[in-house]
Coordinates of C-alpha atoms and ligand atoms in Angstrom, one line a residue:
M91 CA 0.0 0.0 0.0
D92 CA 1.2 3.5 -0.8
S93 CA 2.7 5.0 2.3
A94 CA 0.4 8.1 1.9
L95 CA -2.7 5.9 1.8
D96 CA -2.8 4.5 5.3
W97 CA -5.9 3.0 6.8
H98 CA -7.3 6.3 7.9
N99 CA -6.8 7.9 4.6
A100 CA -8.3 4.9 2.8
K101 CA -11.4 5.0 5.0
A102 CA -11.7 8.8 4.5
L103 CA -11.6 8.3 0.7
L104 CA -14.2 5.5 0.9
E105 CA -16.5 7.7 3.0
W106 CA -16.1 10.6 0.6
Q107 CA -17.1 8.3 -2.4
Y108 CA -20.0 7.0 -0.4
D109 CA -21.1 10.6 0.3
L110 CA -21.0 11.2 -3.5
G111 CA -23.4 8.4 -4.0
A112 CA -21.0 5.5 -4.8
D113 CA -22.6 3.2 -2.3
C114 CA -22.0 -0.3 -3.8
A115 CA -19.0 -2.0 -5.6
L116 CA -19.7 -3.1 -9.2
A117 CA -16.3 -4.3 -10.3
E118 CA -12.7 -4.8 -9.1
A119 CA -11.4 -2.0 -11.3
P120 CA -12.9 1.5 -11.9
V121 CA -14.9 2.0 -15.1
D122 CA -14.4 5.3 -17.0
R123 CA -17.9 5.9 -18.3
F124 CA -16.9 9.1 -20.2
A125 CA -14.3 7.1 -22.2
A126 CA -16.8 4.3 -22.8
E127 CA -19.3 6.8 -24.2
E128 CA -16.6 8.2 -26.5
I129 CA -15.7 4.7 -27.7
A130 CA -19.3 3.8 -28.4
R131 CA -19.8 7.1 -30.4
A132 CA -16.6 6.4 -32.4
K133 CA -17.8 2.8 -33.2
A134 CA -21.2 4.0 -34.3
A135 CA -19.6 6.6 -36.6
E136 CA -17.4 4.0 -38.0
R137 CA -20.4 1.7 -38.6
A138 CA -22.3 4.5 -40.3
A139 CA -19.4 5.3 -42.6
A140 CA -18.6 1.7 -43.5
P141 CA -19.8 0.7 -47.0
M142 CA -22.8 -1.6 -47.1
P143 CA -21.8 -5.0 -48.6
G144 CA -22.3 -5.0 -52.3
K145 CA -23.1 -1.3 -52.5
R146 CA -20.9 1.2 -54.5
T147 CA -19.7 4.1 -52.3
Q148 CA -19.3 7.7 -53.1
P149 CA -16.8 9.9 -51.2
V150 CA -18.7 11.7 -48.5
P151 CA -18.1 15.5 -48.9
L152 CA -16.7 17.2 -45.9
E153 CA -19.4 19.4 -44.3
K154 CA -18.4 23.1 -44.9
G155 CA -20.0 25.9 -42.8
P156 CA -21.2 29.1 -44.5
D157 CA -18.6 31.6 -45.7
P158 CA -18.3 34.2 -42.9
V159 CA -17.8 37.0 -45.4
E160 CA -20.8 36.0 -47.5
V161 CA -22.9 35.9 -44.3
A162 CA -21.7 39.3 -43.3
V163 CA -22.5 40.7 -46.8
K164 CA -26.0 39.4 -46.7
L165 CA -26.7 40.6 -43.1
A166 CA -25.3 44.0 -43.8
K167 CA -27.3 44.4 -47.0
E168 CA -30.5 43.7 -45.2
T169 CA -30.1 46.6 -42.7
Q170 CA -32.0 49.8 -43.2
D171 CA -30.6 52.0 -40.5
L172 CA -27.9 52.2 -37.9
A173 CA -30.0 50.5 -35.2
S174 CA -30.6 47.5 -37.4
L175 CA -27.0 47.4 -38.5
R176 CA -26.0 47.3 -34.8
E177 CA -28.4 44.5 -34.2
A178 CA -27.1 42.6 -37.2
M179 CA -23.6 42.9 -35.9
A180 CA -24.6 41.8 -32.5
Q181 CA -26.2 38.7 -34.0
Y182 CA -23.2 37.9 -36.2
S183 CA -21.5 34.8 -34.7
H184 CA -18.6 34.1 -37.1
C185 CA -16.0 36.4 -35.6
D186 CA -14.3 34.7 -32.6
L187 CA -13.3 38.1 -31.2
K188 CA -16.9 38.4 -30.0
K189 CA -16.5 35.5 -27.6
G190 CA -13.7 37.3 -25.6
A191 CA -15.3 40.8 -25.7
R192 CA -17.4 42.3 -23.0
N193 CA -19.2 44.7 -25.3
L194 CA -19.9 45.4 -28.9
V195 CA -18.4 48.8 -29.6
F196 CA -20.5 50.3 -32.3
S197 CA -20.1 54.0 -32.5
D198 CA -20.1 57.4 -30.7
G199 CA -20.8 60.9 -31.8
V200 CA -23.5 62.4 -34.0
A201 CA -24.7 60.1 -36.8
G202 CA -25.2 62.1 -40.0
S203 CA -22.2 64.4 -39.3
K204 CA -20.1 65.5 -42.2
V205 CA -17.0 63.9 -40.7
M206 CA -16.8 60.2 -39.9
I207 CA -13.7 58.7 -38.2
I208 CA -12.7 55.1 -38.8
G209 CA -10.5 53.8 -36.0
E210 CA -9.1 50.3 -35.7
A211 CA -10.4 48.3 -32.8
P212 CA -11.6 48.8 -29.2
G213 CA -9.0 48.6 -26.5
R214 CA -9.5 47.7 -22.9
D215 CA -11.4 50.9 -21.9
E216 CA -13.6 50.8 -25.0
D217 CA -14.4 47.2 -24.4
R218 CA -15.4 48.0 -20.8
V219 CA -17.5 51.1 -21.7
G220 CA -18.9 50.0 -25.1
K221 CA -17.9 53.2 -26.9
P222 CA -15.0 53.9 -29.3
F223 CA -12.0 56.0 -28.3
V224 CA -12.7 56.6 -24.6
G225 CA -9.2 55.7 -23.3
R226 CA -6.0 57.8 -23.6
A227 CA -5.9 57.7 -27.3
G228 CA -9.5 58.9 -27.3
Q229 CA -8.7 61.9 -25.1
L230 CA -5.9 62.9 -27.5
L231 CA -8.3 62.5 -30.4
D232 CA -10.8 64.8 -28.7
K233 CA -8.1 67.4 -28.3
M234 CA -7.1 67.1 -31.9
L235 CA -10.7 67.5 -33.0
A236 CA -11.3 70.5 -30.7
A237 CA -8.3 72.3 -32.3
I238 CA -10.4 72.6 -35.5
D239 CA -13.8 73.1 -33.9
L240 CA -14.9 69.5 -34.2
S241 CA -16.3 67.3 -31.4
R242 CA -18.1 64.0 -31.0
E243 CA -20.8 65.9 -29.0
S244 CA -21.7 68.1 -32.0
N245 CA -20.3 67.3 -35.4
V246 CA -18.3 64.1 -35.7
Y247 CA -19.3 60.4 -35.9
I248 CA -16.8 57.7 -34.8
T249 CA -16.6 54.0 -35.4
N250 CA -13.9 51.3 -35.7
V251 CA -13.1 48.6 -38.3
L252 CA -13.7 45.9 -35.6
P253 CA -16.5 46.2 -33.0
W254 CA -14.8 43.7 -30.6
R255 CA -11.5 44.0 -28.8
P256 CA -8.8 41.7 -30.0
P257 CA -7.2 39.8 -27.1
Q258 CA -4.2 41.6 -25.6
N259 CA -4.8 44.3 -28.1
R260 CA -3.1 42.3 -30.8
D261 CA -3.5 43.4 -34.5
P262 CA -6.7 42.1 -36.1
L263 CA -6.2 39.1 -38.4
P264 CA -6.8 39.6 -42.1
E265 CA -9.8 37.2 -41.9
E266 CA -11.3 39.3 -39.0
I267 CA -10.9 42.4 -41.1
A268 CA -12.4 40.7 -44.2
M269 CA -15.5 39.4 -42.3
M270 CA -16.3 42.7 -40.6
Q271 CA -15.6 44.9 -43.7
P272 CA -19.1 44.5 -45.1
F273 CA -20.6 45.9 -41.9
L274 CA -18.1 48.8 -41.9
K275 CA -19.0 49.6 -45.5
R276 CA -22.7 49.5 -44.7
H277 CA -22.0 51.7 -41.6
I278 CA -20.4 54.3 -43.8
A279 CA -23.3 54.2 -46.3
L280 CA -25.9 54.6 -43.6
A281 CA -24.1 57.3 -41.7
D282 CA -23.5 59.0 -45.0
P283 CA -20.6 61.4 -44.1
D284 CA -19.0 63.9 -46.6
I285 CA -15.5 63.1 -45.4
L286 CA -13.8 60.0 -43.9
I287 CA -10.8 60.1 -41.6
V288 CA -9.0 56.8 -41.9
M289 CA -7.0 56.4 -38.7
G290 CA -4.0 54.1 -38.7
N291 CA -2.8 51.2 -40.7
I292 CA -5.6 48.7 -39.9
S293 CA -8.2 51.2 -41.1
C294 CA -6.2 52.0 -44.3
D295 CA -6.0 48.3 -44.9
A296 CA -9.7 47.8 -44.5
L297 CA -10.9 50.8 -46.5
L298 CA -8.0 51.5 -49.0
G299 CA -6.5 48.1 -49.3
R300 CA -3.1 49.5 -48.4
R301 CA -0.8 49.9 -45.4
G302 CA 2.0 52.3 -44.8
I303 CA 0.5 55.1 -42.8
T304 CA 3.7 57.2 -42.8
R305 CA 3.5 57.4 -46.6
L306 CA -0.3 57.6 -46.9
R307 CA -1.0 60.2 -44.2
G308 CA -2.2 63.6 -45.3
G309 CA -2.8 62.5 -48.9
W310 CA -6.4 62.9 -49.9
T311 CA -7.8 59.8 -51.6
E312 CA -11.3 58.3 -52.0
A313 CA -12.9 55.5 -50.0
E314 CA -16.5 54.3 -50.4
G315 CA -17.1 57.0 -52.9
R316 CA -16.1 59.9 -50.6
P317 CA -13.0 62.0 -49.9
A318 CA -10.9 60.3 -47.3
I319 CA -7.7 61.3 -45.5
P320 CA -5.5 58.8 -43.8
M321 CA -4.1 60.1 -40.5
F322 CA -1.8 58.9 -37.8
H323 CA -3.6 57.0 -35.1
P324 CA -3.7 59.0 -31.8
A325 CA -2.3 55.9 -30.0
Y326 CA 0.7 56.1 -32.3
L327 CA 1.0 59.8 -31.7
L328 CA 1.1 59.1 -27.9
R329 CA 4.2 56.9 -28.6
Q330 CA 5.7 59.2 -31.2
P331 CA 4.9 62.7 -30.0
H332 CA 7.3 64.3 -32.5
L333 CA 4.8 63.3 -35.2
K334 CA 2.2 65.7 -33.9
R335 CA 3.5 68.3 -36.3
E336 CA 2.4 66.1 -39.2
A337 CA -0.9 65.4 -37.5
W338 CA -1.5 69.1 -37.1
A339 CA -0.9 69.6 -40.9
D340 CA -3.4 66.9 -41.6
L341 CA -6.0 68.5 -39.3
L342 CA -5.6 71.9 -41.2
S343 CA -6.0 70.1 -44.5
L344 CA -9.2 68.5 -43.1
R345 CA -10.5 71.9 -42.0
A346 CA -9.8 73.3 -45.4
K347 CA -11.6 70.4 -47.1
L348 CA -14.6 70.8 -44.8
E349 CA -14.9 74.4 -45.7
A350 CA -14.7 73.5 -49.4
V351 CA -17.6 70.9 -49.1
S352 CA -19.8 73.1 -46.9
Ligands
URA120 N1 -8.1 52.6 -30.8 C1 -9.0 52.5 -31.8 O1 -8.6 52.4 -33.0 N2 -10.3 52.6 -31.5 C2 -10.7 52.7 -30.3 O2 -11.9 52.7 -30.1 C3 -9.8 52.8 -29.3 C4 -8.5 52.8 -29.5

């Protein structure tokens, strides 16, 4: 007998099992019922897959789930307004980021504004609160906007490429961007801004199909049929404060464009 399992310990173990309901001995050795179930299931599957004697067999096609991008396109197309778009995104179950997120981060600001900002993905604070750009980067964004008389309280609308926080704030995967892109495009169509601000590399990737924000920033382009300006992401500016000079130039360019479209 194991030295740790003396008479007292063995008795205590038996009593514990008895308390759990194991009050009679069925066999000498324990039976793992979970393993037995697994084996029975595997045998049944084997029998079902086995060819019937004398019958020609066709290869059984592997069952393939629906394409997440196609599902997103269909759901997004069916939405008529921002509320139904939000609902459709909340129902969408193909993006695994949803499982780890506390909240769907849909938007903030005034829908219908001339300016719409496209950020990347919620961070910890946004995930907790359920609104985009509420952390440190968001505070800097608010200051940048205020410098050209813009604010989310009156004349800016804000969303992100992804509505759910990636774990540990990792970069979104290409397939995550691809499956959420139909919702983003519909979001832009429904909010109908005059100008898009595309903040950071992930957003440039999702809307312009290009990365390289250092080269792209400040250069007016078009996205979803509207003028769009790629800009440094405020989180990047917090890490690289010397780039605020370029960010300021881009804000002035944005103000000039806004005056031109007004
Ligand atoms: N960074 C983003 O791109 N979006 C947010 O909402 C917060 C941080």
